[in-house]
mmCIF file of C-alpha atoms in Angstrom:
data_model
loop_
_atom_site.group_PDB
_atom_site.id
_atom_site.type_symbol
_atom_site.label_atom_id
_atom_site.label_comp_id
_atom_site.label_asym_id
_atom_site.label_seq_id
_atom_site.Cartn_x
_atom_site.Cartn_y
_atom_site.Cartn_z
ATOM 1 C CA MET C 1438 -9.916 11.150 8.142
ATOM 2 C CA SER C 1439 -6.344 11.998 7.322
ATOM 3 C CA GLU C 1440 -3.458 10.714 5.317
ATOM 4 C CA LEU C 1441 0.192 11.411 5.867
ATOM 5 C CA TRP C 1442 1.296 12.444 2.399
ATOM 6 C CA ARG C 1443 -0.349 13.096 -0.946
ATOM 7 C CA PRO C 1444 1.833 12.973 -4.056
ATOM 8 C CA SER C 1445 0.479 15.058 -6.920
ATOM 9 C CA ARG C 1446 -1.826 13.217 -9.249
ATOM 10 C CA GLY C 1447 -0.539 12.150 -12.633
ATOM 11 C CA ARG C 1448 -0.757 9.137 -14.865
ATOM 12 C CA GLN C 1449 -0.854 6.022 -12.796
ATOM 13 C CA GLY C 1450 1.710 3.278 -12.224
ATOM 14 C CA ALA C 1451 2.290 -0.450 -12.449
ATOM 15 C CA ASP C 1452 3.814 -3.449 -10.706
ATOM 16 C CA LEU C 1453 7.556 -3.570 -10.513
ATOM 17 C CA GLY C 1454 9.073 -6.631 -12.179
ATOM 18 C CA ARG C 1455 12.459 -8.295 -11.747
ATOM 19 C CA ARG C 1456 14.982 -7.777 -14.561
ATOM 20 C CA GLY C 1457 12.393 -7.058 -17.228
ATOM 21 C CA PHE C 1458 9.640 -9.485 -16.194
ATOM 22 C CA LEU C 1459 6.341 -8.543 -14.647
ATOM 23 C CA ALA C 1460 5.999 -10.196 -11.260
ATOM 24 C CA ALA C 1461 3.931 -13.383 -11.363
ATOM 25 C CA ALA C 1462 2.853 -12.629 -14.944
ATOM 26 C CA GLY C 1463 5.864 -13.798 -16.925
ATOM 27 C CA ILE C 1464 5.534 -10.973 -19.440
ATOM 28 C CA ALA C 1465 8.838 -9.761 -20.858
ATOM 29 C CA GLY C 1466 9.450 -6.017 -20.602
ATOM 30 C CA LEU C 1467 8.066 -3.662 -17.978
ATOM 31 C CA THR C 1468 5.169 -1.479 -19.057
ATOM 32 C CA LEU C 1469 6.093 2.097 -18.233
ATOM 33 C CA ALA C 1470 3.117 3.725 -19.940
ATOM 34 C CA GLY C 1471 0.891 5.252 -17.286
ATOM 35 C CA CYS C 1472 3.570 5.444 -14.572
ATOM 36 C CA SER C 1473 3.381 8.823 -12.923
ATOM 37 C CA ASN C 1474 7.020 8.520 -11.873
ATOM 38 C CA GLY C 1475 8.212 6.788 -15.033
ATOM 39 C CA THR C 1476 9.428 8.174 -18.305
ATOM 40 C CA GLN C 1477 6.015 9.267 -19.557
ATOM 41 C CA GLY C 1478 3.564 11.702 -17.964
ATOM 42 C CA GLN C 1479 5.887 12.338 -15.022
ATOM 43 C CA SER C 1480 4.617 13.899 -11.825
ATOM 44 C CA ARG C 1481 6.261 14.536 -8.506
ATOM 45 C CA GLY C 1482 7.188 11.469 -6.485
ATOM 46 C CA PRO C 1483 7.465 11.082 -2.697
ATOM 47 C CA ALA C 1484 8.106 14.355 -0.942
ATOM 48 C CA ALA C 1485 11.547 14.780 0.583
ATOM 49 C CA ASN C 1486 10.078 15.866 3.921
ATOM 50 C CA PRO C 1487 6.558 14.434 4.155
ATOM 51 C CA SER C 1488 4.217 15.831 6.750
ATOM 52 C CA VAL C 1489 3.642 13.067 9.256
ATOM 53 C CA SER C 1490 0.670 12.658 11.555
ATOM 54 C CA THR C 1491 1.250 9.981 14.153
ATOM 55 C CA ARG C 1492 -2.351 9.660 15.268
ATOM 56 C CA PRO C 1493 -4.950 9.212 12.515
ATOM 57 C CA ARG C 1494 -8.129 11.190 13.059
ATOM 58 C CA GLY C 1495 -11.612 9.810 12.611
ATOM 59 C CA SER C 1496 -13.752 6.911 13.696
ATOM 60 C CA ALA C 1497 -11.516 5.172 16.226
ATOM 61 C CA ALA C 1498 -10.546 8.394 17.973
ATOM 62 C CA ALA C 1499 -14.257 9.210 18.288
ATOM 63 C CA GLY C 1500 -15.163 5.743 19.539
ATOM 64 C CA GLY C 1501 -16.439 4.597 16.141
ATOM 65 C CA SER C 1502 -15.674 1.650 13.906
ATOM 66 C CA GLY C 1503 -12.072 1.016 14.957
ATOM 67 C CA VAL C 1504 -11.035 0.384 11.340
ATOM 68 C CA LEU C 1505 -7.697 1.634 10.035
ATOM 69 C CA ILE C 1506 -6.490 1.740 6.436
ATOM 70 C CA ALA C 1507 -2.696 1.762 6.170
ATOM 71 C CA TYR C 1508 -1.439 2.042 2.623
ATOM 72 C CA PHE C 1509 1.736 2.546 0.620
ATOM 73 C CA SER C 1510 1.478 4.322 -2.730
ATOM 74 C CA ARG C 1511 4.248 5.510 -5.008
ATOM 75 C CA THR C 1512 2.351 6.517 -8.146
ATOM 76 C CA GLY C 1513 -1.087 7.300 -6.710
ATOM 77 C CA ASN C 1514 -3.003 4.172 -7.778
ATOM 78 C CA THR C 1515 -3.115 2.570 -4.351
ATOM 79 C CA ARG C 1516 -3.834 5.922 -2.726
ATOM 80 C CA THR C 1517 -6.893 6.309 -4.963
ATOM 81 C CA VAL C 1518 -8.222 2.871 -4.011
ATOM 82 C CA ALA C 1519 -7.461 3.506 -0.328
ATOM 83 C CA GLU C 1520 -9.469 6.735 -0.411
ATOM 84 C CA TYR C 1521 -12.400 4.910 -1.979
ATOM 85 C CA VAL C 1522 -12.212 2.218 0.704
ATOM 86 C CA ALA C 1523 -12.020 4.835 3.467
ATOM 87 C CA GLY C 1524 -15.095 6.582 2.155
ATOM 88 C CA GLU C 1525 -17.120 3.378 1.922
ATOM 89 C CA ALA C 1526 -15.981 1.923 5.258
ATOM 90 C CA ASN C 1527 -15.860 5.149 7.300
ATOM 91 C CA ALA C 1528 -12.317 4.173 8.257
ATOM 92 C CA ASP C 1529 -9.273 6.111 9.342
ATOM 93 C CA LEU C 1530 -6.582 6.547 6.713
ATOM 94 C CA VAL C 1531 -2.822 6.698 7.100
ATOM 95 C CA GLN C 1532 -0.066 6.514 4.487
ATOM 96 C CA VAL C 1533 3.018 4.386 5.081
ATOM 97 C CA VAL C 1534 5.916 6.695 4.204
ATOM 98 C CA PRO C 1535 9.556 5.548 4.057
ATOM 99 C CA GLN C 1536 12.123 7.888 5.581
ATOM 100 C CA ASN C 1537 14.163 7.590 2.395
ATOM 101 C CA PRO C 1538 11.728 8.358 -0.444
ATOM 102 C CA TYR C 1539 11.852 6.228 -3.553
ATOM 103 C CA PRO C 1540 13.363 7.902 -6.634
ATOM 104 C CA GLU C 1541 11.144 9.610 -9.162
ATOM 105 C CA ASP C 1542 12.789 7.585 -11.917
ATOM 106 C CA TYR C 1543 11.001 4.279 -12.517
ATOM 107 C CA ASP C 1544 14.125 2.245 -13.259
ATOM 108 C CA ALA C 1545 15.881 3.588 -10.163
ATOM 109 C CA THR C 1546 12.910 2.612 -8.009
ATOM 110 C CA ASN C 1547 12.833 -0.778 -9.706
ATOM 111 C CA ASP C 1548 16.511 -1.327 -8.856
ATOM 112 C CA ARG C 1549 16.036 -0.251 -5.252
ATOM 113 C CA ALA C 1550 12.986 -2.463 -4.798
ATOM 114 C CA THR C 1551 14.933 -5.428 -6.162
ATOM 115 C CA GLU C 1552 17.831 -4.796 -3.788
ATOM 116 C CA GLU C 1553 15.502 -4.429 -0.820
ATOM 117 C CA GLN C 1554 13.720 -7.666 -1.521
ATOM 118 C CA ASP C 1555 16.912 -9.603 -2.273
ATOM 119 C CA SER C 1556 18.387 -8.472 1.066
ATOM 120 C CA ASP C 1557 15.110 -8.856 2.993
ATOM 121 C CA ALA C 1558 15.459 -5.199 3.961
ATOM 122 C CA ARG C 1559 13.235 -3.302 6.352
ATOM 123 C CA PRO C 1560 13.185 0.345 5.218
ATOM 124 C CA ARG C 1561 12.758 2.803 8.062
ATOM 125 C CA LEU C 1562 9.454 4.664 8.117
ATOM 126 C CA SER C 1563 8.351 8.186 8.922
ATOM 127 C CA THR C 1564 4.919 6.811 9.744
ATOM 128 C CA ARG C 1565 4.007 5.966 13.323
ATOM 129 C CA VAL C 1566 0.483 5.085 14.466
ATOM 130 C CA GLU C 1567 0.429 5.857 18.174
ATOM 131 C CA ASN C 1568 -3.064 4.494 18.789
ATOM 132 C CA MET C 1569 -2.821 1.167 16.968
ATOM 133 C CA ALA C 1570 -4.412 -0.559 19.972
ATOM 134 C CA ASP C 1571 -7.646 1.300 19.192
ATOM 135 C CA TYR C 1572 -8.103 -0.589 15.935
ATOM 136 C CA THR C 1573 -9.583 -4.061 15.705
ATOM 137 C CA THR C 1574 -9.459 -4.210 11.894
ATOM 138 C CA VAL C 1575 -6.588 -3.034 9.702
ATOM 139 C CA LEU C 1576 -6.867 -2.849 5.930
ATOM 140 C CA LEU C 1577 -3.492 -2.934 4.193
ATOM 141 C CA GLY C 1578 -3.106 -1.323 0.773
ATOM 142 C CA TYR C 1579 -0.064 -1.598 -1.489
ATOM 143 C CA PRO C 1580 1.106 -2.100 -5.069
ATOM 144 C CA ILE C 1581 2.531 -5.495 -6.010
ATOM 145 C CA TRP C 1582 6.307 -5.277 -6.387
ATOM 146 C CA TRP C 1583 8.117 -8.505 -7.224
ATOM 147 C CA SER C 1584 5.145 -10.719 -6.404
ATOM 148 C CA THR C 1585 4.497 -9.227 -2.967
ATOM 149 C CA MET C 1586 4.214 -6.001 -0.987
ATOM 150 C CA PRO C 1587 6.918 -3.336 -1.022
ATOM 151 C CA MET C 1588 9.353 -4.007 1.811
ATOM 152 C CA ALA C 1589 8.170 -0.860 3.592
ATOM 153 C CA MET C 1590 4.956 -2.752 4.348
ATOM 154 C CA PHE C 1591 6.998 -5.535 5.931
ATOM 155 C CA THR C 1592 8.501 -2.902 8.226
ATOM 156 C CA PHE C 1593 5.057 -1.569 9.076
ATOM 157 C CA LEU C 1594 3.681 -4.987 9.992
ATOM 158 C CA GLU C 1595 6.646 -5.770 12.232
ATOM 159 C CA GLU C 1596 6.347 -2.533 14.195
ATOM 160 C CA TYR C 1597 2.989 -3.338 15.803
ATOM 161 C CA ASP C 1598 1.235 -6.150 17.634
ATOM 162 C CA PHE C 1599 -1.491 -7.536 15.365
ATOM 163 C CA ASN C 1600 -2.444 -10.466 17.600
ATOM 164 C CA GLY C 1601 -6.229 -10.724 17.707
ATOM 165 C CA LYS C 1602 -6.740 -8.128 14.985
ATOM 166 C CA THR C 1603 -8.336 -8.696 11.591
ATOM 167 C CA ILE C 1604 -6.174 -7.845 8.582
ATOM 168 C CA ILE C 1605 -7.734 -7.340 5.149
ATOM 169 C CA PRO C 1606 -5.402 -6.613 2.213
ATOM 170 C CA PHE C 1607 -6.025 -4.785 -1.038
ATOM 171 C CA CYS C 1608 -3.569 -4.120 -3.828
ATOM 172 C CA THR C 1609 -3.045 -2.545 -7.213
ATOM 173 C CA HIS C 1610 -1.334 -4.697 -9.817
ATOM 174 C CA GLU C 1611 -0.608 -5.255 -13.493
ATOM 175 C CA GLY C 1612 -1.791 -8.838 -13.836
ATOM 176 C CA SER C 1613 -0.421 -10.582 -10.747
ATOM 177 C CA GLY C 1614 -3.413 -10.117 -8.454
ATOM 178 C CA LEU C 1615 -2.468 -10.288 -4.777
ATOM 179 C CA ALA C 1616 0.407 -12.624 -5.758
ATOM 180 C CA GLY C 1617 2.324 -13.787 -2.667
ATOM 181 C CA SER C 1618 1.397 -10.866 -0.428
ATOM 182 C CA GLU C 1619 -1.280 -12.719 1.541
ATOM 183 C CA ARG C 1620 1.184 -15.490 2.330
ATOM 184 C CA ASP C 1621 3.722 -12.952 3.566
ATOM 185 C CA ILE C 1622 1.175 -11.131 5.720
ATOM 186 C CA ALA C 1623 0.196 -14.446 7.320
ATOM 187 C CA LYS C 1624 3.859 -15.186 8.109
ATOM 188 C CA LEU C 1625 4.463 -11.737 9.583
ATOM 189 C CA CYS C 1626 1.248 -11.670 11.646
ATOM 190 C CA PRO C 1627 0.474 -15.260 12.696
ATOM 191 C CA GLY C 1628 -1.798 -14.095 15.503
ATOM 192 C CA ALA C 1629 -4.061 -12.072 13.232
ATOM 193 C CA GLN C 1630 -7.113 -13.206 11.288
ATOM 194 C CA LEU C 1631 -6.455 -12.703 7.575
ATOM 195 C CA ARG C 1632 -9.532 -12.175 5.413
ATOM 196 C CA ASP C 1633 -10.004 -12.203 1.645
ATOM 197 C CA GLY C 1634 -8.464 -9.230 -0.127
ATOM 198 C CA LEU C 1635 -9.165 -7.120 -3.199
ATOM 199 C CA ALA C 1636 -6.917 -6.795 -6.261
ATOM 200 C CA VAL C 1637 -7.452 -3.799 -8.569
ATOM 201 C CA ARG C 1638 -5.678 -3.370 -11.892
ATOM 202 C CA GLY C 1639 -3.492 -0.270 -11.595
ATOM 203 C CA PRO C 1640 -4.692 1.530 -14.746
ATOM 204 C CA GLY C 1641 -8.292 1.065 -13.570
ATOM 205 C CA ALA C 1642 -7.805 2.499 -10.091
ATOM 206 C CA GLN C 1643 -9.651 5.738 -10.855
ATOM 207 C CA ASP C 1644 -12.666 3.760 -12.077
ATOM 208 C CA SER C 1645 -12.697 1.210 -9.244
ATOM 209 C CA ARG C 1646 -15.138 2.954 -6.904
ATOM 210 C CA GLY C 1647 -17.993 0.548 -7.702
ATOM 211 C CA GLU C 1648 -15.749 -2.505 -7.341
ATOM 212 C CA VAL C 1649 -14.462 -1.155 -4.032
ATOM 213 C CA ALA C 1650 -17.982 -0.454 -2.754
ATOM 214 C CA SER C 1651 -19.092 -4.017 -3.524
ATOM 215 C CA TRP C 1652 -16.004 -5.456 -1.816
ATOM 216 C CA VAL C 1653 -16.457 -3.300 1.287
ATOM 217 C CA GLU C 1654 -20.087 -4.403 1.524
ATOM 218 C CA GLU C 1655 -19.165 -8.059 1.104
ATOM 219 C CA SER C 1656 -16.500 -7.647 3.775
ATOM 220 C CA ARG C 1657 -19.147 -6.182 6.118
ATOM 221 C CA LEU C 1658 -17.183 -2.976 6.561
ATOM 222 C CA SER C 1659 -19.795 -0.568 5.254
ATOM 223 C CA ALA C 1660 -20.420 2.519 7.386
#
């Protein structure tokens, strides 16, 4: 299994919320504590020149399960959950990497995410999965930003044909759950079968292995 880019581990991050409100939670003031790219416990953010593998290695390439995990992670929370899912489901793993990395500063990322959603932007990606046709099931992982996926995930979903595939989402969040992301996935991929997703609280990502294992088993994705 491979992933395209691994930011260094630090304290983990949260949902992004519009103008001081947590998305779908209605809580005034963003919580920056625990954000690896925020003002406390900073660690390196997205690499300027990420190493990109266009063909994930693993089960599908070897004629196995045909399950792909495609995830976006800025602070490391979603990456952690994605790695747990990959281990439990024996799935291939690929990171969705924007060509223009998000800033290390939390507020700057917050502003950019707001602008992208307000303009319905489609950020260009470094990621390209050349063998998408080999996968019958795609698990999508992302943090909740403004009540849905980061716009980079919108780009990813529009770059491939998901007709006839099964899509299963999972997210990290700060109280919003999956919010409106399932609705948006259904709109972007009307020919796919959308199955029930998993929502993991961001600060608990490191301790979510048991929760992930139960979800993978219930989803009948266990290796």
